[in-house]
PDB file of C-alpha atoms (C1' of nucleotides) in Angstrom:
ATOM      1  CA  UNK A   1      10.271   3.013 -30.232  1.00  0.00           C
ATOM      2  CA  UNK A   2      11.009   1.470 -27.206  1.00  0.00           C
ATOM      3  CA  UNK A   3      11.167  -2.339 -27.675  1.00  0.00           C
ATOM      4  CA  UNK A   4      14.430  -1.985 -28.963  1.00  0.00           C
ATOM      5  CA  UNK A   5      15.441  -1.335 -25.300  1.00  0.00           C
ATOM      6  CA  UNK A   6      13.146  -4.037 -24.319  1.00  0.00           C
ATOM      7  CA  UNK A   7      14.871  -6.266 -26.551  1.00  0.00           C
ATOM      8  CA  UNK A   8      18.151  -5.829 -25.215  1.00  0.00           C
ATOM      9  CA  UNK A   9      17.460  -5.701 -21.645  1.00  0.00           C
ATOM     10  CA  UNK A  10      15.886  -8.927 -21.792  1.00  0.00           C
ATOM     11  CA  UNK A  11      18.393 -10.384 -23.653  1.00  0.00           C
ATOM     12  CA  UNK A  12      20.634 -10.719 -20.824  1.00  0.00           C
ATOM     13  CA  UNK A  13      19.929 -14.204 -18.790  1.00  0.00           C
ATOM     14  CA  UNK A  14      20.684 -12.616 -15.113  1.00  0.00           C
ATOM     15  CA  UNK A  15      18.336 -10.277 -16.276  1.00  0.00           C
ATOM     16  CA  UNK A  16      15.415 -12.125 -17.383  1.00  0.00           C
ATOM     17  CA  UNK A  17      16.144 -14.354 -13.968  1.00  0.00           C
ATOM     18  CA  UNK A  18      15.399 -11.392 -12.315  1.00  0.00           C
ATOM     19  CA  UNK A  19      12.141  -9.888 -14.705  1.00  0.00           C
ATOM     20  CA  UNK A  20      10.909 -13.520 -14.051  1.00  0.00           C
ATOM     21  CA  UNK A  21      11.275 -13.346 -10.273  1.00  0.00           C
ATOM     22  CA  UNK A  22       9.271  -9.985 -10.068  1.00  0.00           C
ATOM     23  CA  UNK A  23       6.470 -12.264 -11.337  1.00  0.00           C
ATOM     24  CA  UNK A  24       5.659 -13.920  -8.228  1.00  0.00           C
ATOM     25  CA  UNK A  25       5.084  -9.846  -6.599  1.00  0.00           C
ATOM     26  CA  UNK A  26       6.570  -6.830  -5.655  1.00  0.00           C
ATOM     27  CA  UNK A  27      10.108  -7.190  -4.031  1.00  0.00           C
ATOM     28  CA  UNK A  28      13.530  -5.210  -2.632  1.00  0.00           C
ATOM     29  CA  UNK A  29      16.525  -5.322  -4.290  1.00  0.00           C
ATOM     30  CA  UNK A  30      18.001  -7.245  -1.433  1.00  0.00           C
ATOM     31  CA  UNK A  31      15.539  -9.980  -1.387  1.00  0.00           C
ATOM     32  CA  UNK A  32      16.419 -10.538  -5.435  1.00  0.00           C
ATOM     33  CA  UNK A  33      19.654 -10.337  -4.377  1.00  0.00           C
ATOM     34  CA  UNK A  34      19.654 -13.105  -2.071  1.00  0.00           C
ATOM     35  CA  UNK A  35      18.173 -15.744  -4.384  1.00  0.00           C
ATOM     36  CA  UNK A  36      20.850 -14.604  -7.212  1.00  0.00           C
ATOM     37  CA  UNK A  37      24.146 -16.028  -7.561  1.00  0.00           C
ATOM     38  CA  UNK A  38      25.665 -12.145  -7.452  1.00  0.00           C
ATOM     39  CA  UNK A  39      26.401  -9.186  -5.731  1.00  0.00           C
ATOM     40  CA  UNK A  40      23.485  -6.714  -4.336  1.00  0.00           C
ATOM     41  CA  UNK A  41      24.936  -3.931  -6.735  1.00  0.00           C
ATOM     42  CA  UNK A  42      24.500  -6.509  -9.529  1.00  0.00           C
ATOM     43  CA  UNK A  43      21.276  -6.668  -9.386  1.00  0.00           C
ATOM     44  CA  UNK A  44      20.934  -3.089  -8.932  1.00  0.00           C
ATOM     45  CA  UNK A  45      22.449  -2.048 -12.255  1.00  0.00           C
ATOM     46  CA  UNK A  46      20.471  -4.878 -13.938  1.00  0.00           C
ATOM     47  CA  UNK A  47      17.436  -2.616 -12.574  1.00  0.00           C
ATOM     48  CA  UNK A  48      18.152   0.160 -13.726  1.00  0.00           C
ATOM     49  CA  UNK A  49      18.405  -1.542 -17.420  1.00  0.00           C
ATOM     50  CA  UNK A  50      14.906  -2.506 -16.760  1.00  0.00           C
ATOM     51  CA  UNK A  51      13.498   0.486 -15.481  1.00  0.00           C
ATOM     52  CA  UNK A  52      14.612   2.444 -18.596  1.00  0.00           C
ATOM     53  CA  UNK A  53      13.444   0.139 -20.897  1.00  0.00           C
ATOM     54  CA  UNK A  54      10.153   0.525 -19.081  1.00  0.00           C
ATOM     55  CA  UNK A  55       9.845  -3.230 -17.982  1.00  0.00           C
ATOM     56  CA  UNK A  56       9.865  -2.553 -14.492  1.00  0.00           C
ATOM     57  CA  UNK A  57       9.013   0.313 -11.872  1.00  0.00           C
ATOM     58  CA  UNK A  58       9.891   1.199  -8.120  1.00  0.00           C
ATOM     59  CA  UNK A  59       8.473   2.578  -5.431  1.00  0.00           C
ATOM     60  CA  UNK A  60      10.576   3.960  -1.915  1.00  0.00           C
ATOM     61  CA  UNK A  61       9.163   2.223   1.316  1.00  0.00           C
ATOM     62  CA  UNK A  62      11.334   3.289   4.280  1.00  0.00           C
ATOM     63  CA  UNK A  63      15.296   2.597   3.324  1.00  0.00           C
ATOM     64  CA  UNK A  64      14.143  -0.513   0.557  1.00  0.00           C
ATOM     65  CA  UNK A  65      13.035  -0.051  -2.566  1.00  0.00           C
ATOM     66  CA  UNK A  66      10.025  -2.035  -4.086  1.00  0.00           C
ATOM     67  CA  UNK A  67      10.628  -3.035  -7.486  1.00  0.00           C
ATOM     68  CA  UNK A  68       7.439  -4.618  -9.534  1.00  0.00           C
ATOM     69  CA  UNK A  69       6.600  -4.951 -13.090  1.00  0.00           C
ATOM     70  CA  UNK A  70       5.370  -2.395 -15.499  1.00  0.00           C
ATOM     71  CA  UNK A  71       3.762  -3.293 -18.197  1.00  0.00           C
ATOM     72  CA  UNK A  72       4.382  -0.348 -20.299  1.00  0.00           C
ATOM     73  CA  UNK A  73       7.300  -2.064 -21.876  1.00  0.00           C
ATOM     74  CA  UNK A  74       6.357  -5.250 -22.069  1.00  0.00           C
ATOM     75  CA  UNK A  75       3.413  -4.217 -24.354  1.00  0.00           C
ATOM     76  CA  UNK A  76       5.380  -1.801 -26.662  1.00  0.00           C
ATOM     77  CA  UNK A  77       7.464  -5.130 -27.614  1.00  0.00           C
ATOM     78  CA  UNK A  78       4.435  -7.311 -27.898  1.00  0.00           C
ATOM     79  CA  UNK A  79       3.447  -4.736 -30.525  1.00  0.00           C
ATOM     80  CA  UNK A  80       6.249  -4.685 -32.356  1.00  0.00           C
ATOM     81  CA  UNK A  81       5.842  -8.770 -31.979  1.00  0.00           C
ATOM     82  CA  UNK A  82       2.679  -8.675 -33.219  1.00  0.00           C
ATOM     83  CA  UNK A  83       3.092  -6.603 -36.249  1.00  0.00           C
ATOM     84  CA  UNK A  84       5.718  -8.888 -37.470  1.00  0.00           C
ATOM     85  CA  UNK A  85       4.130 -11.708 -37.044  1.00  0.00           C
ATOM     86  CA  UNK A  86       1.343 -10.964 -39.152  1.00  0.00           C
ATOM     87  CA  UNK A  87       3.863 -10.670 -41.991  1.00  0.00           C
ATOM     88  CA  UNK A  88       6.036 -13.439 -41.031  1.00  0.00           C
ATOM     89  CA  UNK A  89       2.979 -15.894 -41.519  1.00  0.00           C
ATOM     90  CA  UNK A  90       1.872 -14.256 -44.825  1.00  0.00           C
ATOM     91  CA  UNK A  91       6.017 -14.839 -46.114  1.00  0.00           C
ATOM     92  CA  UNK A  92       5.647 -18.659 -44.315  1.00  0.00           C
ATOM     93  CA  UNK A  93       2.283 -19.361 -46.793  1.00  0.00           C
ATOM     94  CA  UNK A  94       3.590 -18.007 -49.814  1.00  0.00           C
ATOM     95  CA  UNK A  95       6.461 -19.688 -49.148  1.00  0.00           C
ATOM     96  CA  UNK A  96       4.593 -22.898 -48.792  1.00  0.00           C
ATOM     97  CA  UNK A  97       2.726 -22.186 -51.664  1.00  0.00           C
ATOM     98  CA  UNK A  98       5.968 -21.655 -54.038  1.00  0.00           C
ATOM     99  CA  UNK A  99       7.774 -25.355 -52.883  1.00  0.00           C
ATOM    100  CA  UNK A 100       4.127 -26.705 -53.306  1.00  0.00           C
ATOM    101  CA  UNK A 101       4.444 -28.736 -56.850  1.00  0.00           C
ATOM    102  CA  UNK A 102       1.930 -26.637 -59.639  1.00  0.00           C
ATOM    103  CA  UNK A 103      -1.900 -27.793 -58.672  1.00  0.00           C
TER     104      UNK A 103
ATOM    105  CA  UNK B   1      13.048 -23.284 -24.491  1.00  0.00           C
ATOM    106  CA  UNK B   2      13.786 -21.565 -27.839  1.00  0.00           C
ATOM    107  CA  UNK B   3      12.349 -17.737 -27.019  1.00  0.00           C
ATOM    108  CA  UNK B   4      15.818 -17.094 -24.840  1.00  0.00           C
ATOM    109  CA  UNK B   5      17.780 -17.477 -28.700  1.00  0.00           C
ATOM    110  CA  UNK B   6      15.095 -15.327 -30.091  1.00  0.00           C
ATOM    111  CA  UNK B   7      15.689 -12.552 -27.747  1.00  0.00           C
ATOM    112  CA  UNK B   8      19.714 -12.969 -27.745  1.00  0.00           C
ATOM    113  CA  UNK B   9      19.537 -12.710 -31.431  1.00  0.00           C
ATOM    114  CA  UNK B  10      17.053  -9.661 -32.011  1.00  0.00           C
ATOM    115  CA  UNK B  11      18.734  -7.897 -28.973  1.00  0.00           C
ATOM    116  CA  UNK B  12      21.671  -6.873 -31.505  1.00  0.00           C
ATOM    117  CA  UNK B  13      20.933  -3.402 -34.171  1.00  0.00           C
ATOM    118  CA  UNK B  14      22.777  -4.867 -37.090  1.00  0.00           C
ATOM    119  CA  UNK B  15      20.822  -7.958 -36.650  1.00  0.00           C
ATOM    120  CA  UNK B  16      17.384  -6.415 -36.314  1.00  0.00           C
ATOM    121  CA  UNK B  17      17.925  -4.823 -39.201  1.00  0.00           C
ATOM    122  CA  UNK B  18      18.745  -7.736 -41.345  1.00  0.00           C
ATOM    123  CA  UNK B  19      15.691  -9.410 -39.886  1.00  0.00           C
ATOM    124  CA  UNK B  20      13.356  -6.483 -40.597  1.00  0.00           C
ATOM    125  CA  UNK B  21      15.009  -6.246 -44.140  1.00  0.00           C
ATOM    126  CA  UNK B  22      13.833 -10.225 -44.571  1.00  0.00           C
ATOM    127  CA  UNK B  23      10.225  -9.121 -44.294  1.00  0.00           C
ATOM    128  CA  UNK B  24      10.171  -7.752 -47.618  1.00  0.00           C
ATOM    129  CA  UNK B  25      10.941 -11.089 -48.391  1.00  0.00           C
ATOM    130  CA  UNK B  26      13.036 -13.837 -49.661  1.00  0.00           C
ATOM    131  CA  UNK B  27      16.980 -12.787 -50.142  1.00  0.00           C
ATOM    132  CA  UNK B  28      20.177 -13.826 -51.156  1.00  0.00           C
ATOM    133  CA  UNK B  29      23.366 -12.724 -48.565  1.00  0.00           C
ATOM    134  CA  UNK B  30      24.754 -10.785 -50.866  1.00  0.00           C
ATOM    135  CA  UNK B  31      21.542  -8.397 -51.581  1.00  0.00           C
ATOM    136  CA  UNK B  32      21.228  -8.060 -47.913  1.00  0.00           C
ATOM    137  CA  UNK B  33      24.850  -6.872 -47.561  1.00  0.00           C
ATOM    138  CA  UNK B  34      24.953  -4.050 -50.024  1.00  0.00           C
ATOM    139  CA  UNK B  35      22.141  -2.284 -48.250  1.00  0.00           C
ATOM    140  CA  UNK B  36      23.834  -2.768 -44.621  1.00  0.00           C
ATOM    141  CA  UNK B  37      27.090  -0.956 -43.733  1.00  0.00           C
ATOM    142  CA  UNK B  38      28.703  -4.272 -43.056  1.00  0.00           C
ATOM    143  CA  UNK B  39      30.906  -6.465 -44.662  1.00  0.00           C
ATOM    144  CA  UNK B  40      28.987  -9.596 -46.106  1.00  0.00           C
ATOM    145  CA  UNK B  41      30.918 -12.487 -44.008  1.00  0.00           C
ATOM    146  CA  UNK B  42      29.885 -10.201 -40.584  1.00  0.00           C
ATOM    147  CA  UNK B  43      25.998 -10.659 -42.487  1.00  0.00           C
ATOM    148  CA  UNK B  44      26.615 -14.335 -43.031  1.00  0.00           C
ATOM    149  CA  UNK B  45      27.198 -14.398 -39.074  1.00  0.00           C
ATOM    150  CA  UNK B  46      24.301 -12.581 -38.315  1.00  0.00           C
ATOM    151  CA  UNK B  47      22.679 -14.754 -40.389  1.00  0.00           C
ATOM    152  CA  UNK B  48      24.098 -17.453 -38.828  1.00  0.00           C
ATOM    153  CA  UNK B  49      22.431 -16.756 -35.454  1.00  0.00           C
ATOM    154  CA  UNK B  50      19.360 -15.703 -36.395  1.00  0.00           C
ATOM    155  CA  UNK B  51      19.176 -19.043 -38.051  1.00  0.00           C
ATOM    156  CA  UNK B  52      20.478 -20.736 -34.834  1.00  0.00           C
ATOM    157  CA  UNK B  53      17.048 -18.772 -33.105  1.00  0.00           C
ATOM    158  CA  UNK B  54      14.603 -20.231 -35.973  1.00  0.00           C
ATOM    159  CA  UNK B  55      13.783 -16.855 -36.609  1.00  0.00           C
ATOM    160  CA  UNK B  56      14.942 -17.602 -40.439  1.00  0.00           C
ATOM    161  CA  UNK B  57      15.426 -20.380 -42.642  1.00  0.00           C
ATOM    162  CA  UNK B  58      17.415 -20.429 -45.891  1.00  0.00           C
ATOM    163  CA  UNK B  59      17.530 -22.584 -49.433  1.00  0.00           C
ATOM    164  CA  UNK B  60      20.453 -22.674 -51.986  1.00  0.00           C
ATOM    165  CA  UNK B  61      19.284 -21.869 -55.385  1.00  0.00           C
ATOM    166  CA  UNK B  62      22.744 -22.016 -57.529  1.00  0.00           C
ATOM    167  CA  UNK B  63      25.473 -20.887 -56.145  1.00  0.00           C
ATOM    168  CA  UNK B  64      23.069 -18.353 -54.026  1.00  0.00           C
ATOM    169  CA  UNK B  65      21.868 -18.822 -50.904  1.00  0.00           C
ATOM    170  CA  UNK B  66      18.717 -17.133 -50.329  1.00  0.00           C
ATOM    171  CA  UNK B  67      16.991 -16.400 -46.359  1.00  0.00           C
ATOM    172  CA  UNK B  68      13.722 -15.738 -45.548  1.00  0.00           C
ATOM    173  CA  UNK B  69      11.879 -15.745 -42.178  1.00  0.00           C
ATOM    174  CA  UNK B  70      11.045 -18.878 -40.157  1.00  0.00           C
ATOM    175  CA  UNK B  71       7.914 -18.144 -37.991  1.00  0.00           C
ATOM    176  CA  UNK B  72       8.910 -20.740 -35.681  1.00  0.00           C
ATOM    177  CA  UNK B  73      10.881 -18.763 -33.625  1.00  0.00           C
ATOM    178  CA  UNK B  74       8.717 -15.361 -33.847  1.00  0.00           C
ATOM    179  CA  UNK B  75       6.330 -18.384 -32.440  1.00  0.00           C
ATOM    180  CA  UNK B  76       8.204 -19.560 -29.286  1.00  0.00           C
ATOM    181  CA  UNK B  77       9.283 -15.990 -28.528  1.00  0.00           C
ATOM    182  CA  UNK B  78       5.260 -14.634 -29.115  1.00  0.00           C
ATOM    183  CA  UNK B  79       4.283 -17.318 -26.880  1.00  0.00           C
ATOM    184  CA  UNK B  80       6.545 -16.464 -24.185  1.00  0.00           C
ATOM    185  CA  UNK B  81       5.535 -12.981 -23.959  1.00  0.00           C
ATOM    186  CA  UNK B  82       2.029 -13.434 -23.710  1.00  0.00           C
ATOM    187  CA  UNK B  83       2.288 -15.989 -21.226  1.00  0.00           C
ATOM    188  CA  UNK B  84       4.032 -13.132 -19.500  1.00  0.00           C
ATOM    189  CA  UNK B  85       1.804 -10.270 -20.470  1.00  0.00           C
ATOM    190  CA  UNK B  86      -0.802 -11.810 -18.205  1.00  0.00           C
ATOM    191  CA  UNK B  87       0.539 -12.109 -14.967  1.00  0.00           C
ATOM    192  CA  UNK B  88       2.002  -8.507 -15.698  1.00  0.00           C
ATOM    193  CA  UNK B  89      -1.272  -7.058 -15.906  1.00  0.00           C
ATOM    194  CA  UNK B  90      -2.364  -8.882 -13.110  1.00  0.00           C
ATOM    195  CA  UNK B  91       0.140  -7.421 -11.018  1.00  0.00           C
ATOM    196  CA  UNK B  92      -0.530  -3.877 -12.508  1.00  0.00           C
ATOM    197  CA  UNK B  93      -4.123  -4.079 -11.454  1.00  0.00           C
ATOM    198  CA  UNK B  94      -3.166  -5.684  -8.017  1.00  0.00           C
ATOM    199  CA  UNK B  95      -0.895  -2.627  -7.953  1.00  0.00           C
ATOM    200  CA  UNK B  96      -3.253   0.275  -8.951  1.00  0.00           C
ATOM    201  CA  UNK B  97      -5.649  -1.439  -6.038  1.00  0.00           C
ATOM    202  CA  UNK B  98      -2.914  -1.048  -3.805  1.00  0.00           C
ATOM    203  CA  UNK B  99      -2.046   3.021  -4.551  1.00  0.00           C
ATOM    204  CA  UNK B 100      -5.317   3.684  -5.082  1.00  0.00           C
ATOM    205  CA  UNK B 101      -7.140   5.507  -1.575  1.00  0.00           C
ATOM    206  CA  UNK B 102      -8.790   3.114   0.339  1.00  0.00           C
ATOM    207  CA  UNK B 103     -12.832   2.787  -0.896  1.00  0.00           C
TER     208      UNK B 103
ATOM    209  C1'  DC C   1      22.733  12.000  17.912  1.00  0.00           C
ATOM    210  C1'  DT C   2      24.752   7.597  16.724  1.00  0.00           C
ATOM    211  C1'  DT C   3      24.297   3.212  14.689  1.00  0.00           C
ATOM    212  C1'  DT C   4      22.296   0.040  11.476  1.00  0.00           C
ATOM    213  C1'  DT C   5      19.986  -1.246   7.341  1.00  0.00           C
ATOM    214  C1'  DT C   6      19.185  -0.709   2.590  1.00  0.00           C
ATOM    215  C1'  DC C   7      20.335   0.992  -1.570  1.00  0.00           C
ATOM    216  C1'  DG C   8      22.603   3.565  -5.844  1.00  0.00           C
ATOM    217  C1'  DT C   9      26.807   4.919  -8.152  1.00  0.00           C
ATOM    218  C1'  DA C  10      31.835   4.972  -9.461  1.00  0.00           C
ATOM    219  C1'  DA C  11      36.029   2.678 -10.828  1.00  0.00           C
ATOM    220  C1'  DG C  12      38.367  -0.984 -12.487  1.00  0.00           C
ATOM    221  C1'  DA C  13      39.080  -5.927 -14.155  1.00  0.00           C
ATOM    222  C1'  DC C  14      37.535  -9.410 -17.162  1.00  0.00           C
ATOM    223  C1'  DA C  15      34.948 -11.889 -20.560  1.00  0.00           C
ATOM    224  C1'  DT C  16      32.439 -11.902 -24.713  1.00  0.00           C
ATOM    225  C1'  DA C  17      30.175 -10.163 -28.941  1.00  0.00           C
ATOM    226  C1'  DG C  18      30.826  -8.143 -33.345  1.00  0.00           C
ATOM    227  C1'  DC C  19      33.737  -6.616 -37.157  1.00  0.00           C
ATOM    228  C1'  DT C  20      37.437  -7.235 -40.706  1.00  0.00           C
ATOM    229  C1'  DT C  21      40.672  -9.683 -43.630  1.00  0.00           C
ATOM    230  C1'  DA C  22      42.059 -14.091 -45.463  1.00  0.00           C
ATOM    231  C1'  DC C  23      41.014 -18.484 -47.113  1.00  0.00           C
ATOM    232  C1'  DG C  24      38.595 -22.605 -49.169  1.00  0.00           C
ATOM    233  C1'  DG C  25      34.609 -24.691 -51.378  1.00  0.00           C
ATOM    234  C1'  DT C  26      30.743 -25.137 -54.682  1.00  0.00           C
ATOM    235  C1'  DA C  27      28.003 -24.008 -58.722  1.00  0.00           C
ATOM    236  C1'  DA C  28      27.522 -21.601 -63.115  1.00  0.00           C
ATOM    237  C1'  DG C  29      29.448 -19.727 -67.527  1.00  0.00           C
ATOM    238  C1'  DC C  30      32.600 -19.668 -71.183  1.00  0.00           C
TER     239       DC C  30
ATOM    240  C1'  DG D   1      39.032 -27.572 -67.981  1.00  0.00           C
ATOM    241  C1'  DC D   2      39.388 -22.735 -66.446  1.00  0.00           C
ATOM    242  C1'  DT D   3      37.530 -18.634 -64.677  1.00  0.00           C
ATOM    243  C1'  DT D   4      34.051 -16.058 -62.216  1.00  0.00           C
ATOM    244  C1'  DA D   5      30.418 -15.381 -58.784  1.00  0.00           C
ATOM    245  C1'  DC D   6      28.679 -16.307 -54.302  1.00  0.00           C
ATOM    246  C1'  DC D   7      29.061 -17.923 -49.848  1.00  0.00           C
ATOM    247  C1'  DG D   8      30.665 -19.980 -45.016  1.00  0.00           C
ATOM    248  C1'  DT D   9      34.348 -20.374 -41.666  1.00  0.00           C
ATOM    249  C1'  DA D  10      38.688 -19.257 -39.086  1.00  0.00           C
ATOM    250  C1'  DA D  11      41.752 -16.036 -36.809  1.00  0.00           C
ATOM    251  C1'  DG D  12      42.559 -11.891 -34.749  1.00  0.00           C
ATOM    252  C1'  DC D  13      41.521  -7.175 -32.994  1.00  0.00           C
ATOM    253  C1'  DT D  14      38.556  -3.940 -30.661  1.00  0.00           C
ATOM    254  C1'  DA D  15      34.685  -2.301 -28.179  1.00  0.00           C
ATOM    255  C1'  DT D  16      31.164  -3.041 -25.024  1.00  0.00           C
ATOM    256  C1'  DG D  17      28.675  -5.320 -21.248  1.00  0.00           C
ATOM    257  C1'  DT D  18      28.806  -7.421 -16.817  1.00  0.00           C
ATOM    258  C1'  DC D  19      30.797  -8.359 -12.488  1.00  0.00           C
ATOM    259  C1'  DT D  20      33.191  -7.018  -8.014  1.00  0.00           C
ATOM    260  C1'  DT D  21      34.836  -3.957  -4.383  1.00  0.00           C
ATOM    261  C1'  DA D  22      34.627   0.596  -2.365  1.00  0.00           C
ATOM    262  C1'  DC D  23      32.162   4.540  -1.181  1.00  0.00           C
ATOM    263  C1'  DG D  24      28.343   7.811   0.062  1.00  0.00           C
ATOM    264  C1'  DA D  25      23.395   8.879   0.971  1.00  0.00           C
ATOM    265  C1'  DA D  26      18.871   8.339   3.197  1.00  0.00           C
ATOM    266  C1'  DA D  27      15.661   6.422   6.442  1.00  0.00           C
ATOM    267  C1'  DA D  28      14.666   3.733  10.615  1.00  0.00           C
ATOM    268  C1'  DA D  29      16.067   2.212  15.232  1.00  0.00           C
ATOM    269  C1'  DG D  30      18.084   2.702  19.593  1.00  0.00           C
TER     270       DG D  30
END
DNA sequence: CTTTTTCGTAAGACATAGCTTACGGTAAGC
DNA sequence: GCTTACCGTAAGCTATGTCTTACGAAAAAG
C-alpha cells in the first residue's frame, strides 16, 4: 500500500539527489544541505516526503538530526516491482510469440 | 539512465492506473478510456509518457492503436532498485549494530 | 542565564503537470 | 468519393508541488 508514496517521493530529482546521498551513511540535514544547490528548509520538507513514505528515518543527536535510510519502503516498492514484472515478461513472450510468423 | 522516466511516469495515479490496466493485456486507447474517468486525449498523454519511459510499447492495427507493456523500462527501473536495495540493507544492519547495547 | 547552533514549520510566490475542448489526419465501410 | 471511427497534438485553464524568507523551538556552549 505504500509504494505509491514511494513512487512519488522518488519521483522528484532533488529528492532522489538527496535518497542517493544518504547512501554513502547517516547524515544532518545541514550537511545535505550544504552539498545541494537549495535552501536548508528545502531539504527539510523533501525529508519529511521521505520519511512518510518510509524511505528514510531519523534519529535526534544533540540539536542535529541524523537522517539514514530505511528500508521499509524501499522494499514495499520492490514488491510491487517484482510482482509486475513477472507479468510484464509473460505479456513480452506472448507478445513475441504472436508477431512470430506460424511455425 | 532510463529508471529516472520510469519513476516520473508511475509517480502519477491516473497513470498507474492505465499501466496496471495494460497488464491484463494488449489495448486499444479507446478501451482504456471508457474504464478511466478521463477524457481519451488526457489517456493518449498518459500514454504518451509512459511510452517516453519504455514502460509500454504500442502497434497500429487499422485505424486502432493498441498498447501493451514494454519490459524494458520495468527493467532499468528493477535494476536500479536493487542496486539500491543492497547498500540499504547494509546500512540497516550497520545501523541495528550501532543501537544495539554494546556486546 | 544568555548566546549560538541546528532544525522544523508557516506563508507566499512561482513554475509545472494534468485536464478539457478543438482540430486535423488516417484507415475502414458503404 | 463520402462518411464514420479512432487517434494524436495544440492551446488554454486550473491545481498542485517546490522553492524562498521569516519565525519559533530545543539543545549545547560559554
Amino acid at each position: 500500500m505504500s509504494y505509491e508514496k514511494a513512487l512519488t517521493a522518488l519521483a522528484d530529482p532533488t529528492r532522489r539527489a538527496v535518497f542517493e546521498r544518504l547512501r554513502a551513511g547517516p547524515q544532518p540535514v545541514g550537511e545535505l544541505a550544504r552539498h545541494l544547490p537549495i535552501s536548508r528548509p528545502a531539504v527539510s520538507q523533501h525529508l519529511k516526503v521521505l520519511k512518510d513514505a518510509g524511505l528514510v528515518t531519523d534519529r535526534a543527536e544533540g540539536t542535529r538530526r541524523i537522517y539514514h535510510i530505511d528500508p521499509h519502503g524501499l522494499g514495499a516498492l520492490r514488491r510491487w516491482l517484482d510482482q509486475f514484472w513477472e507479468t510484464a515478461l509473460d505479456a513480452f513472450v506472448a507478445e513475441a510469440e504472436r508477431t512470430a510468423d506460424k511455425p
